[in-house]
mmCIF file of C-alpha atoms and ligand atoms in Angstrom:
data_model
loop_
_atom_site.group_PDB
_atom_site.id
_atom_site.type_symbol
_atom_site.label_atom_id
_atom_site.label_comp_id
_atom_site.label_asym_id
_atom_site.label_seq_id
_atom_site.Cartn_x
_atom_site.Cartn_y
_atom_site.Cartn_z
ATOM 1 C CA UNK H 13 43.431 56.749 260.676
ATOM 2 C CA UNK H 14 46.261 54.428 259.727
ATOM 3 C CA UNK H 15 48.368 55.643 256.802
ATOM 4 C CA UNK H 16 46.744 54.068 253.718
ATOM 5 C CA UNK H 17 50.151 53.315 252.187
ATOM 6 C CA UNK H 18 50.912 51.071 255.184
ATOM 7 C CA UNK H 19 47.485 49.430 254.997
ATOM 8 C CA UNK H 20 48.075 48.724 251.290
ATOM 9 C CA UNK H 21 51.468 47.185 252.021
ATOM 10 C CA UNK H 22 49.964 44.896 254.654
ATOM 11 C CA UNK H 23 47.122 43.898 252.335
ATOM 12 C CA UNK H 24 49.653 43.035 249.617
ATOM 13 C CA UNK H 25 51.789 41.078 252.104
ATOM 14 C CA UNK H 26 54.694 43.508 251.676
ATOM 15 C CA UNK H 27 57.308 43.987 254.335
ATOM 16 C CA UNK H 28 57.058 47.024 256.638
ATOM 17 C CA UNK H 29 59.990 49.317 257.395
ATOM 18 C CA UNK H 30 61.217 50.848 260.643
ATOM 19 C CA UNK H 31 59.472 54.106 259.699
ATOM 20 C CA UNK H 32 56.216 52.198 259.103
ATOM 21 C CA UNK H 33 56.486 50.555 262.508
ATOM 22 C CA UNK H 34 57.088 53.881 264.232
ATOM 23 C CA UNK H 35 54.147 55.461 262.343
ATOM 24 C CA UNK H 36 51.906 52.595 263.480
ATOM 25 C CA UNK H 37 52.938 53.129 267.084
ATOM 26 C CA UNK H 38 52.188 56.839 266.762
ATOM 27 C CA UNK H 39 48.649 56.381 265.511
ATOM 28 C CA UNK H 40 45.676 57.314 267.673
ATOM 29 C CA UNK H 41 43.589 54.846 265.716
ATOM 30 C CA UNK H 42 44.118 51.870 267.969
ATOM 31 C CA UNK H 43 41.088 50.094 266.543
ATOM 32 C CA UNK H 44 42.414 50.452 262.991
ATOM 33 C CA UNK H 45 45.812 49.196 264.143
ATOM 34 C CA UNK H 46 44.221 46.226 265.878
ATOM 35 C CA UNK H 47 42.142 45.361 262.814
ATOM 36 C CA UNK H 48 45.220 45.485 260.574
ATOM 37 C CA UNK H 49 47.206 43.209 262.884
ATOM 38 C CA UNK H 50 44.191 40.931 263.173
ATOM 39 C CA UNK H 51 44.112 40.532 259.374
ATOM 40 C CA UNK H 52 47.676 39.246 259.455
ATOM 41 C CA UNK H 53 46.993 37.003 262.453
ATOM 42 C CA UNK H 54 44.007 35.458 260.662
ATOM 43 C CA UNK H 55 46.093 34.940 257.527
ATOM 44 C CA UNK H 56 48.742 33.093 259.543
ATOM 45 C CA UNK H 57 46.737 31.291 262.202
ATOM 46 C CA UNK H 58 43.036 31.258 261.282
ATOM 47 C CA UNK H 59 40.877 31.304 264.393
ATOM 48 C CA UNK H 60 43.273 29.165 266.403
ATOM 49 C CA UNK H 61 44.639 30.378 269.733
ATOM 50 C CA UNK H 62 47.366 28.252 271.233
ATOM 51 C CA UNK H 63 48.251 27.475 274.817
ATOM 52 C CA UNK H 64 50.315 24.801 276.482
ATOM 53 C CA UNK H 65 50.463 23.045 279.806
ATOM 54 C CA UNK H 66 53.828 23.832 281.266
ATOM 55 C CA UNK H 67 55.675 24.290 284.509
ATOM 56 C CA UNK H 68 58.442 26.790 285.236
ATOM 57 C CA UNK H 69 61.584 25.697 287.035
ATOM 58 C CA UNK H 70 63.743 28.647 288.167
ATOM 59 C CA UNK H 71 66.700 26.645 289.499
ATOM 60 C CA UNK H 72 68.553 29.600 291.065
ATOM 61 C CA UNK H 73 68.027 33.314 291.587
ATOM 62 C CA UNK H 74 71.719 33.908 292.310
ATOM 63 C CA UNK H 75 73.137 36.025 289.522
ATOM 64 C CA UNK H 76 76.596 37.505 289.230
ATOM 65 C CA UNK H 77 75.525 40.176 286.768
ATOM 66 C CA UNK H 78 73.818 43.200 288.066
ATOM 67 C CA UNK H 79 70.822 43.984 285.877
ATOM 68 C CA UNK H 80 68.838 47.037 286.826
ATOM 69 C CA UNK H 81 65.623 45.311 285.785
ATOM 70 C CA UNK H 82 66.016 42.144 287.791
ATOM 71 C CA UNK H 83 68.499 42.591 290.654
ATOM 72 C CA UNK H 84 66.639 42.878 293.936
ATOM 73 C CA UNK H 85 63.284 42.061 292.353
ATOM 74 C CA UNK H 86 64.172 38.474 291.512
ATOM 75 C CA UNK H 87 67.937 38.044 291.323
ATOM 76 C CA UNK H 88 70.335 38.114 294.283
ATOM 77 C CA UNK H 89 74.083 38.606 294.118
ATOM 78 C CA UNK H 90 76.219 35.676 295.311
ATOM 79 C CA UNK H 91 76.151 35.692 299.130
ATOM 80 C CA UNK H 92 73.226 38.117 299.366
ATOM 81 C CA UNK H 93 70.318 37.181 301.669
ATOM 82 C CA UNK H 94 67.329 35.755 299.830
ATOM 83 C CA UNK H 95 69.448 33.895 297.286
ATOM 84 C CA UNK H 96 68.636 30.253 296.596
ATOM 85 C CA UNK H 97 70.101 27.538 294.421
ATOM 86 C CA UNK H 98 68.386 24.192 294.032
ATOM 87 C CA UNK H 99 70.544 21.112 294.246
ATOM 88 C CA UNK H 100 69.891 18.656 291.432
ATOM 89 C CA UNK H 101 67.845 16.516 293.819
ATOM 90 C CA UNK H 102 65.784 19.592 294.742
ATOM 91 C CA UNK H 103 65.189 20.344 291.048
ATOM 92 C CA UNK H 104 63.963 16.785 290.486
ATOM 93 C CA UNK H 105 61.757 16.900 293.579
ATOM 94 C CA UNK H 106 60.349 20.286 292.593
ATOM 95 C CA UNK H 107 59.626 19.004 289.073
ATOM 96 C CA UNK H 108 57.936 15.901 290.496
ATOM 97 C CA UNK H 109 55.724 18.048 292.750
ATOM 98 C CA UNK H 110 54.654 20.231 289.821
ATOM 99 C CA UNK H 111 54.285 17.438 287.291
ATOM 100 C CA UNK H 112 51.077 15.697 286.299
ATOM 101 C CA UNK H 113 50.378 13.598 283.214
ATOM 102 C CA UNK H 114 49.067 16.609 281.254
ATOM 103 C CA UNK H 115 52.303 18.615 281.550
ATOM 104 C CA UNK H 116 54.128 18.731 278.197
ATOM 105 C CA UNK H 117 56.894 21.268 278.932
ATOM 106 C CA UNK H 118 59.325 22.337 281.616
ATOM 107 C CA UNK H 119 60.462 25.940 281.115
ATOM 108 C CA UNK H 120 63.845 26.073 282.852
ATOM 109 C CA UNK H 121 65.780 29.311 283.458
ATOM 110 C CA UNK H 122 67.929 30.763 286.199
ATOM 111 C CA UNK H 123 70.486 33.382 287.165
ATOM 112 C CA UNK H 124 74.170 33.244 286.220
ATOM 113 C CA UNK H 125 75.490 31.535 289.328
ATOM 114 C CA UNK H 126 79.295 31.221 289.284
ATOM 115 C CA UNK H 127 79.150 28.480 291.945
ATOM 116 C CA UNK H 128 77.524 25.989 289.569
ATOM 117 C CA UNK H 129 79.783 23.827 287.390
ATOM 118 C CA UNK H 130 79.004 23.093 283.750
ATOM 119 C CA UNK H 131 78.029 19.517 284.658
ATOM 120 C CA UNK H 132 75.134 20.858 286.775
ATOM 121 C CA UNK H 133 73.331 21.954 283.596
ATOM 122 C CA UNK H 134 73.795 18.727 281.655
ATOM 123 C CA UNK H 135 73.010 16.611 284.743
ATOM 124 C CA UNK H 136 69.879 18.675 285.298
ATOM 125 C CA UNK H 137 68.649 18.005 281.758
ATOM 126 C CA UNK H 138 69.635 14.341 281.851
ATOM 127 C CA UNK H 139 67.970 13.826 285.226
ATOM 128 C CA UNK H 140 64.740 15.472 284.076
ATOM 129 C CA UNK H 141 64.731 13.541 280.800
ATOM 130 C CA UNK H 142 65.184 10.274 282.655
ATOM 131 C CA UNK H 143 62.374 11.031 285.125
ATOM 132 C CA UNK H 144 59.958 12.762 282.713
ATOM 133 C CA UNK H 145 60.693 11.304 279.257
ATOM 134 C CA UNK H 146 57.550 12.758 277.640
ATOM 135 C CA UNK H 147 58.147 16.339 278.796
ATOM 136 C CA UNK H 148 59.866 18.794 276.422
ATOM 137 C CA UNK H 149 62.777 20.591 278.105
ATOM 138 C CA UNK H 150 62.726 24.248 277.026
ATOM 139 C CA UNK H 151 65.802 25.401 278.849
ATOM 140 C CA UNK H 152 68.397 28.152 279.148
ATOM 141 C CA UNK H 153 68.303 31.531 277.435
ATOM 142 C CA UNK H 154 70.991 32.848 275.101
ATOM 143 C CA UNK H 155 72.428 34.655 278.127
ATOM 144 C CA UNK H 156 72.810 31.371 280.027
ATOM 145 C CA UNK H 157 74.266 29.608 276.980
ATOM 146 C CA UNK H 158 76.846 32.367 276.594
ATOM 147 C CA UNK H 159 77.637 32.015 280.326
ATOM 148 C CA UNK H 160 78.056 28.250 279.930
ATOM 149 C CA UNK H 161 80.470 28.889 277.105
ATOM 150 C CA UNK H 162 82.474 31.163 279.379
ATOM 151 C CA UNK H 163 82.561 28.812 282.392
ATOM 152 C CA UNK H 164 83.399 25.797 280.237
ATOM 153 C CA UNK H 165 85.858 27.851 278.156
ATOM 154 C CA UNK H 166 84.386 26.231 275.034
ATOM 155 C CA UNK H 167 82.602 27.745 272.038
ATOM 156 C CA UNK H 168 78.809 28.049 272.229
ATOM 157 C CA UNK H 169 78.539 25.434 269.482
ATOM 158 C CA UNK H 170 80.170 22.884 271.809
ATOM 159 C CA UNK H 171 77.896 23.926 274.694
ATOM 160 C CA UNK H 172 74.776 23.560 272.553
ATOM 161 C CA UNK H 173 75.798 20.060 271.421
ATOM 162 C CA UNK H 174 76.378 18.959 275.046
ATOM 163 C CA UNK H 175 72.995 20.384 276.068
ATOM 164 C CA UNK H 176 71.299 18.679 273.121
ATOM 165 C CA UNK H 177 72.903 15.359 274.032
ATOM 166 C CA UNK H 178 71.601 15.827 277.584
ATOM 167 C CA UNK H 179 68.005 16.416 276.472
ATOM 168 C CA UNK H 180 67.603 20.072 275.508
ATOM 169 C CA UNK H 181 64.465 20.392 273.367
ATOM 170 C CA UNK H 182 64.429 24.133 272.637
ATOM 171 C CA UNK H 183 65.355 27.439 274.240
ATOM 172 C CA UNK H 184 63.143 30.079 275.847
ATOM 173 C CA UNK H 185 63.271 33.647 274.562
ATOM 174 C CA UNK H 186 64.449 35.518 277.650
ATOM 175 C CA UNK H 187 67.393 37.846 277.980
ATOM 176 C CA UNK H 188 66.790 39.648 274.687
ATOM 177 C CA UNK H 189 65.480 42.693 276.606
ATOM 178 C CA UNK H 190 65.999 45.503 274.090
ATOM 179 C CA UNK H 191 68.882 45.242 271.635
ATOM 180 C CA UNK H 192 69.581 48.983 271.318
ATOM 181 C CA UNK H 193 73.204 49.833 272.119
ATOM 182 C CA UNK H 194 71.951 52.977 273.909
ATOM 183 C CA UNK H 195 69.213 51.524 276.090
ATOM 184 C CA UNK H 196 70.502 48.035 276.844
ATOM 185 C CA UNK H 197 73.396 49.086 279.116
ATOM 186 C CA UNK H 198 70.954 51.184 281.137
ATOM 187 C CA UNK H 199 68.665 48.270 281.973
ATOM 188 C CA UNK H 200 70.933 45.253 281.731
ATOM 189 C CA UNK H 201 74.345 46.786 282.291
ATOM 190 C CA UNK H 202 76.455 43.661 282.476
ATOM 191 C CA UNK H 203 74.441 41.328 280.357
ATOM 192 C CA UNK H 204 75.676 40.186 276.920
ATOM 193 C CA UNK H 205 75.102 42.704 274.142
ATOM 194 C CA UNK H 206 72.152 42.511 271.791
ATOM 195 C CA UNK H 207 74.529 41.517 269.000
ATOM 196 C CA UNK H 208 75.829 38.611 271.114
ATOM 197 C CA UNK H 209 72.287 37.491 272.000
ATOM 198 C CA UNK H 210 71.518 37.310 268.282
ATOM 199 C CA UNK H 211 74.813 35.535 267.553
ATOM 200 C CA UNK H 212 74.078 32.840 270.164
ATOM 201 C CA UNK H 213 70.512 32.458 268.834
ATOM 202 C CA UNK H 214 71.959 31.987 265.355
ATOM 203 C CA UNK H 215 74.256 29.236 266.685
ATOM 204 C CA UNK H 216 71.339 27.569 268.513
ATOM 205 C CA UNK H 217 69.247 27.543 265.345
ATOM 206 C CA UNK H 218 72.213 26.335 263.267
ATOM 207 C CA UNK H 219 72.441 23.353 265.623
ATOM 208 C CA UNK H 220 68.820 22.475 264.776
ATOM 209 C CA UNK H 221 67.367 23.784 268.029
ATOM 210 C CA UNK H 222 64.425 26.167 267.829
ATOM 211 C CA UNK H 223 63.956 29.047 270.273
ATOM 212 C CA UNK H 224 61.609 31.815 271.255
ATOM 213 C CA UNK H 225 62.342 35.532 271.284
ATOM 214 C CA UNK H 226 61.249 38.272 273.662
ATOM 215 C CA UNK H 227 61.201 42.061 273.758
ATOM 216 C CA UNK H 228 61.094 43.851 277.091
ATOM 217 C CA UNK H 229 59.329 47.196 276.686
ATOM 218 C CA UNK H 230 57.956 49.948 278.879
ATOM 219 C CA UNK H 231 61.193 51.041 280.603
ATOM 220 C CA UNK H 232 63.596 53.609 279.152
ATOM 221 C CA UNK H 233 63.541 52.518 275.529
ATOM 222 C CA UNK H 234 62.202 54.655 272.680
ATOM 223 C CA UNK H 235 59.613 53.600 270.137
ATOM 224 C CA UNK H 236 62.315 53.542 267.452
ATOM 225 C CA UNK H 237 64.323 51.162 269.625
ATOM 226 C CA UNK H 238 61.362 48.820 269.980
ATOM 227 C CA UNK H 239 60.795 48.656 266.233
ATOM 228 C CA UNK H 240 64.539 48.281 265.644
ATOM 229 C CA UNK H 241 64.527 45.311 268.062
ATOM 230 C CA UNK H 242 61.740 43.663 266.088
ATOM 231 C CA UNK H 243 63.543 44.264 262.806
ATOM 232 C CA UNK H 244 66.781 42.722 264.113
ATOM 233 C CA UNK H 245 64.790 39.619 265.080
ATOM 234 C CA UNK H 246 63.125 39.571 261.661
ATOM 235 C CA UNK H 247 66.524 39.721 259.946
ATOM 236 C CA UNK H 248 67.810 36.722 261.915
ATOM 237 C CA UNK H 249 64.573 34.860 261.285
ATOM 238 C CA UNK H 250 65.063 35.384 257.534
ATOM 239 C CA UNK H 251 68.394 33.598 257.853
ATOM 240 C CA UNK H 252 67.476 30.739 260.199
ATOM 241 C CA UNK H 253 63.689 30.355 260.501
ATOM 242 C CA UNK H 254 64.394 29.203 264.068
ATOM 243 C CA UNK H 255 62.103 31.433 266.137
ATOM 244 C CA UNK H 256 58.822 29.845 267.168
ATOM 245 C CA UNK H 257 57.263 33.001 268.525
ATOM 246 C CA UNK H 258 57.806 36.480 269.898
ATOM 247 C CA UNK H 259 56.761 37.330 273.424
ATOM 248 C CA UNK H 260 56.522 41.065 274.108
ATOM 249 C CA UNK H 261 57.149 41.458 277.857
ATOM 250 C CA UNK H 262 55.658 44.503 279.587
ATOM 251 C CA UNK H 263 58.139 45.846 282.135
ATOM 252 C CA UNK H 264 57.026 45.670 285.784
ATOM 253 C CA UNK H 265 59.016 48.346 287.622
ATOM 254 C CA UNK H 266 58.198 47.397 291.216
ATOM 255 C CA UNK H 267 61.236 46.407 293.354
ATOM 256 C CA UNK H 268 63.637 47.221 290.509
ATOM 257 C CA UNK H 269 66.163 50.034 290.029
ATOM 258 C CA UNK H 270 63.470 51.695 287.911
ATOM 259 C CA UNK H 271 60.725 51.471 290.526
ATOM 260 C CA UNK H 272 59.840 55.147 289.901
ATOM 261 C CA UNK H 273 58.726 54.408 286.353
ATOM 262 C CA UNK H 274 55.014 53.962 285.732
ATOM 263 C CA UNK H 275 53.823 50.548 284.552
ATOM 264 C CA UNK H 276 52.850 50.192 280.904
ATOM 265 C CA UNK H 277 49.329 51.173 279.888
ATOM 266 C CA UNK H 278 46.810 48.879 278.248
ATOM 267 C CA UNK H 279 46.937 50.973 275.075
ATOM 268 C CA UNK H 280 50.703 50.648 274.865
ATOM 269 C CA UNK H 281 50.500 46.890 275.496
ATOM 270 C CA UNK H 282 47.944 46.407 272.718
ATOM 271 C CA UNK H 283 49.869 48.617 270.285
ATOM 272 C CA UNK H 284 53.025 46.626 270.998
ATOM 273 C CA UNK H 285 51.318 43.317 270.265
ATOM 274 C CA UNK H 286 49.873 44.745 267.050
ATOM 275 C CA UNK H 287 53.102 46.337 265.798
ATOM 276 C CA UNK H 288 55.021 43.149 266.613
ATOM 277 C CA UNK H 289 52.501 41.120 264.569
ATOM 278 C CA UNK H 290 52.828 43.513 261.639
ATOM 279 C CA UNK H 291 56.627 43.890 261.617
ATOM 280 C CA UNK H 292 57.461 40.229 262.274
ATOM 281 C CA UNK H 293 55.951 38.916 259.072
ATOM 282 C CA UNK H 294 58.159 35.814 259.232
ATOM 283 C CA UNK H 295 57.445 34.705 262.814
ATOM 284 C CA UNK H 296 54.378 32.513 262.997
ATOM 285 C CA UNK H 297 53.207 33.264 266.533
ATOM 286 C CA UNK H 298 52.859 36.276 268.835
ATOM 287 C CA UNK H 299 52.350 35.403 272.466
ATOM 288 C CA UNK H 300 50.231 37.531 274.791
ATOM 289 C CA UNK H 301 51.947 36.554 278.046
ATOM 290 C CA UNK H 302 49.169 36.827 280.584
ATOM 291 C CA UNK H 303 51.613 36.840 283.507
ATOM 292 C CA UNK H 304 52.781 40.326 282.507
ATOM 293 C CA UNK H 305 49.561 41.530 280.860
ATOM 294 C CA UNK H 306 46.893 39.999 283.173
ATOM 295 C CA UNK H 307 44.578 37.348 281.739
ATOM 296 C CA UNK H 308 41.949 39.981 280.877
ATOM 297 C CA UNK H 309 44.251 42.150 278.761
ATOM 298 C CA UNK H 310 45.872 39.086 277.195
ATOM 299 C CA UNK H 311 42.394 38.052 276.089
ATOM 300 C CA UNK H 312 41.802 41.468 274.476
ATOM 301 C CA UNK H 313 45.237 41.166 272.804
ATOM 302 C CA UNK H 314 43.839 38.211 270.849
ATOM 303 C CA UNK H 315 42.014 40.834 268.777
ATOM 304 C CA UNK H 316 45.256 42.802 268.238
ATOM 305 C CA UNK H 317 47.450 40.176 266.596
ATOM 306 C CA UNK H 318 48.219 37.654 269.346
ATOM 307 C CA UNK H 319 47.446 33.972 268.774
ATOM 308 C CA UNK H 320 49.037 32.373 271.833
ATOM 309 C CA UNK H 321 48.420 32.690 275.556
ATOM 310 C CA UNK H 322 51.434 30.693 276.815
ATOM 311 C CA UNK H 323 50.895 28.091 279.471
ATOM 312 C CA UNK H 324 48.931 27.095 282.469
ATOM 313 C CA UNK H 325 51.734 28.220 284.669
ATOM 314 C CA UNK H 326 51.187 27.506 288.283
ATOM 315 C CA UNK H 327 54.227 29.254 289.638
ATOM 316 C CA UNK H 328 56.471 31.871 288.046
ATOM 317 C CA UNK H 329 58.975 33.852 290.060
ATOM 318 C CA UNK H 330 60.785 36.369 287.845
ATOM 319 C CA UNK H 331 57.933 38.705 287.012
ATOM 320 C CA UNK H 332 56.141 38.115 290.322
ATOM 321 C CA UNK H 333 59.325 39.331 292.012
ATOM 322 C CA UNK H 334 58.788 42.660 290.232
ATOM 323 C CA UNK H 335 55.168 43.037 291.291
ATOM 324 C CA UNK H 336 53.401 41.034 288.564
ATOM 325 C CA UNK H 337 50.333 39.673 290.303
ATOM 326 C CA UNK H 338 49.012 37.359 287.653
ATOM 327 C CA UNK H 339 51.696 34.670 287.933
ATOM 328 C CA UNK H 340 49.989 32.284 290.297
ATOM 329 C CA UNK H 341 48.442 30.066 287.684
ATOM 330 C CA UNK H 342 45.454 29.485 285.475
ATOM 331 C CA UNK H 343 43.870 26.149 284.820
ATOM 332 C CA UNK H 344 43.305 24.640 281.381
ATOM 333 C CA UNK H 345 39.575 25.318 281.746
ATOM 334 C CA UNK H 346 40.180 28.994 282.548
ATOM 335 C CA UNK H 347 42.475 29.476 279.548
ATOM 336 C CA UNK H 348 40.072 27.664 277.228
ATOM 337 C CA UNK H 349 37.129 29.718 278.384
ATOM 338 C CA UNK H 350 39.090 32.998 277.950
ATOM 339 C CA UNK H 351 39.837 31.963 274.354
ATOM 340 C CA UNK H 352 36.274 30.834 273.568
ATOM 341 C CA UNK H 353 34.831 34.039 275.026
ATOM 342 C CA UNK H 354 37.066 35.937 272.556
ATOM 343 C CA UNK H 355 35.413 33.990 269.717
ATOM 344 C CA UNK H 356 38.429 31.805 268.966
ATOM 345 C CA UNK H 357 39.200 28.107 269.045
ATOM 346 C CA UNK H 358 41.558 26.973 271.801
ATOM 347 C CA UNK H 359 44.276 24.576 270.683
ATOM 348 C CA UNK H 360 46.468 22.940 273.251
ATOM 349 C CA UNK H 361 49.924 22.727 271.703
ATOM 350 C CA UNK H 362 53.273 21.290 272.614
ATOM 351 C CA UNK H 363 56.345 23.533 272.732
ATOM 352 C CA UNK H 364 56.894 23.301 268.974
ATOM 353 C CA UNK H 365 53.239 24.109 268.204
ATOM 354 C CA UNK H 366 52.089 20.599 267.336
ATOM 355 C CA UNK H 367 48.509 20.198 268.562
ATOM 356 C CA UNK H 368 48.220 17.950 271.595
ATOM 357 C CA UNK H 369 45.224 15.723 270.862
ATOM 358 C CA UNK H 370 42.596 15.646 273.589
ATOM 359 C CA UNK H 371 43.078 12.430 275.488
ATOM 360 C CA UNK H 372 46.330 11.766 273.612
ATOM 361 C CA UNK H 373 48.585 9.128 275.054
ATOM 362 C CA UNK H 374 50.857 11.345 277.079
ATOM 363 C CA UNK H 375 53.132 8.409 277.759
ATOM 364 C CA UNK H 376 54.209 8.479 274.102
ATOM 365 C CA UNK H 377 57.569 10.199 273.502
ATOM 366 C CA UNK H 378 57.472 13.921 272.694
ATOM 367 C CA UNK H 379 57.551 14.586 268.933
ATOM 368 C CA UNK H 380 60.981 14.886 267.387
ATOM 369 C CA UNK H 381 62.047 15.081 263.767
ATOM 370 C CA UNK H 382 61.510 17.969 261.359
ATOM 371 C CA UNK H 383 62.415 21.278 262.902
ATOM 372 C CA UNK H 384 61.496 23.683 260.124
ATOM 373 C CA UNK H 385 64.949 25.264 260.402
ATOM 374 C CA UNK H 386 66.830 26.481 257.368
ATOM 375 C CA UNK H 387 70.075 24.559 256.713
ATOM 376 C CA UNK H 388 73.036 26.199 258.491
HETATM 377 O O1 V47 J 409 64.543 37.922 280.213
HETATM 378 C C1 V47 J 409 62.915 40.658 283.898
HETATM 379 C C2 V47 J 409 61.954 39.782 281.737
HETATM 380 C C3 V47 J 409 62.318 37.664 281.106
HETATM 381 C C4 V47 J 409 61.318 41.944 284.497
HETATM 382 O O2 V47 J 409 60.277 31.755 275.916
HETATM 383 C C5 V47 J 409 60.932 41.305 283.336
HETATM 384 O O3 V47 J 409 58.293 30.950 276.190
HETATM 385 C C6 V47 J 409 58.931 42.397 283.347
HETATM 386 O O4 V47 J 409 61.766 35.393 278.970
HETATM 387 N N1 V47 J 409 59.272 43.087 284.458
HETATM 388 C C7 V47 J 409 62.093 36.235 281.555
HETATM 389 N N2 V47 J 409 59.755 41.511 282.753
HETATM 390 C C8 V47 J 409 60.740 35.718 281.075
HETATM 391 C C9 V47 J 409 60.819 35.178 279.685
HETATM 392 C C10 V47 J 409 59.717 34.336 279.149
HETATM 393 C C11 V47 J 409 58.480 34.364 279.745
HETATM 394 C C12 V47 J 409 57.480 33.553 279.236
HETATM 395 C C13 V47 J 409 57.691 32.706 278.193
HETATM 396 C C14 V47 J 409 58.947 32.682 277.613
HETATM 397 C C15 V47 J 409 59.198 31.740 276.504
HETATM 398 C C16 V47 J 409 59.971 33.503 278.078
HETATM 399 O O5 V47 J 409 61.526 38.481 281.917
HETATM 400 C C17 V47 J 409 63.677 38.273 281.228
HETATM 401 C C18 V47 J 409 63.345 39.736 281.142
HETATM 402 O O6 V47 J 409 63.229 40.158 279.803
HETATM 403 N N3 V47 J 409 61.956 40.536 282.996
HETATM 404 N N4 V47 J 409 62.553 41.535 284.848
HETATM 405 C C19 V47 J 409 60.436 42.882 285.064
HETATM 406 N N5 V47 J 409 60.769 43.561 286.152
#
């Protein structure tokens, strides 16, 4: 049974504490936990389940920082066999191959490649905007933005303005991993700290650019550290309102430094979705990322607090590199039928969660205007 004091708080719309989050994780009553999270999901999103039609562009896997969770599985050190970096022309060709008139978003991330100049990033955005003016460019994590600040020797605020001028629409949520000062160095040794990730996200939001957030779980972190991660995101969201959604990412150990660890279990995945929904009372959407969860479990997660299934990704390399087998793509019809079979209404959305009308004129410019961000 779930502690009735926590149930009462949720019913009254009161904020949960770290101790509440840990207690929820520790419950054996997974059905009760799911029902509680589902109440909140319904309150926030009715019976709508969102998805979008996107394409991933991973422009390079060369990465100077040596993260235990990614190096070898996806990333390669400069000069190491298996490394690739797309020239701008290759990026544009790749995008053109993947594009069709229904695509509303390019999700663009890559390693920290010291060989690329700052202009590569702005030229990449400008070139994509010119060729695909209706496609939203969701590009560069807080880790990449911090890196761009270092290579350009300019403050992140300057970097963000240059990226915005070049066509940046929003930022993906990667690189957050787990903020804990204990665990983070053990999985992402040379990556920016959790505090820096949050600081860059704050600057992104202050510049009027929305972003997503992630939490990587199922490695060496504790339950307290997971809930603490969620609470740090909630605190920033109180200040900026700039997070569109949280994506809990289940760690895939294969080919990584932690290849001896077991993969996450379905119970843990569902609890994580539910606790995230309950703790993050100020983030509208929780994404069940089917690439890490499998489409089947992501569908079940819709009953545990998730209201978004991400995109019809045809090719994704980062999690596939670590043994994720579900990354090869689902069609719109498959996603819609998964959602309907869960008793929900599928809504195709754009990156900022505006519904994309069936048969809408996709040649019209992507929506701009109100961002929902709090004034800086
Ligand atoms: O930051 C790395 C994670 C992230 C592994 O914003 C791993 O819409 C599992 O952030 N096993 C990249 N996960 C993916 C990401 C993302 C995905 C989908 C949508 C959005 C969005 C963002 O993948 C990395 C890291 O946290 N990751 N290695 C691994 N072995």
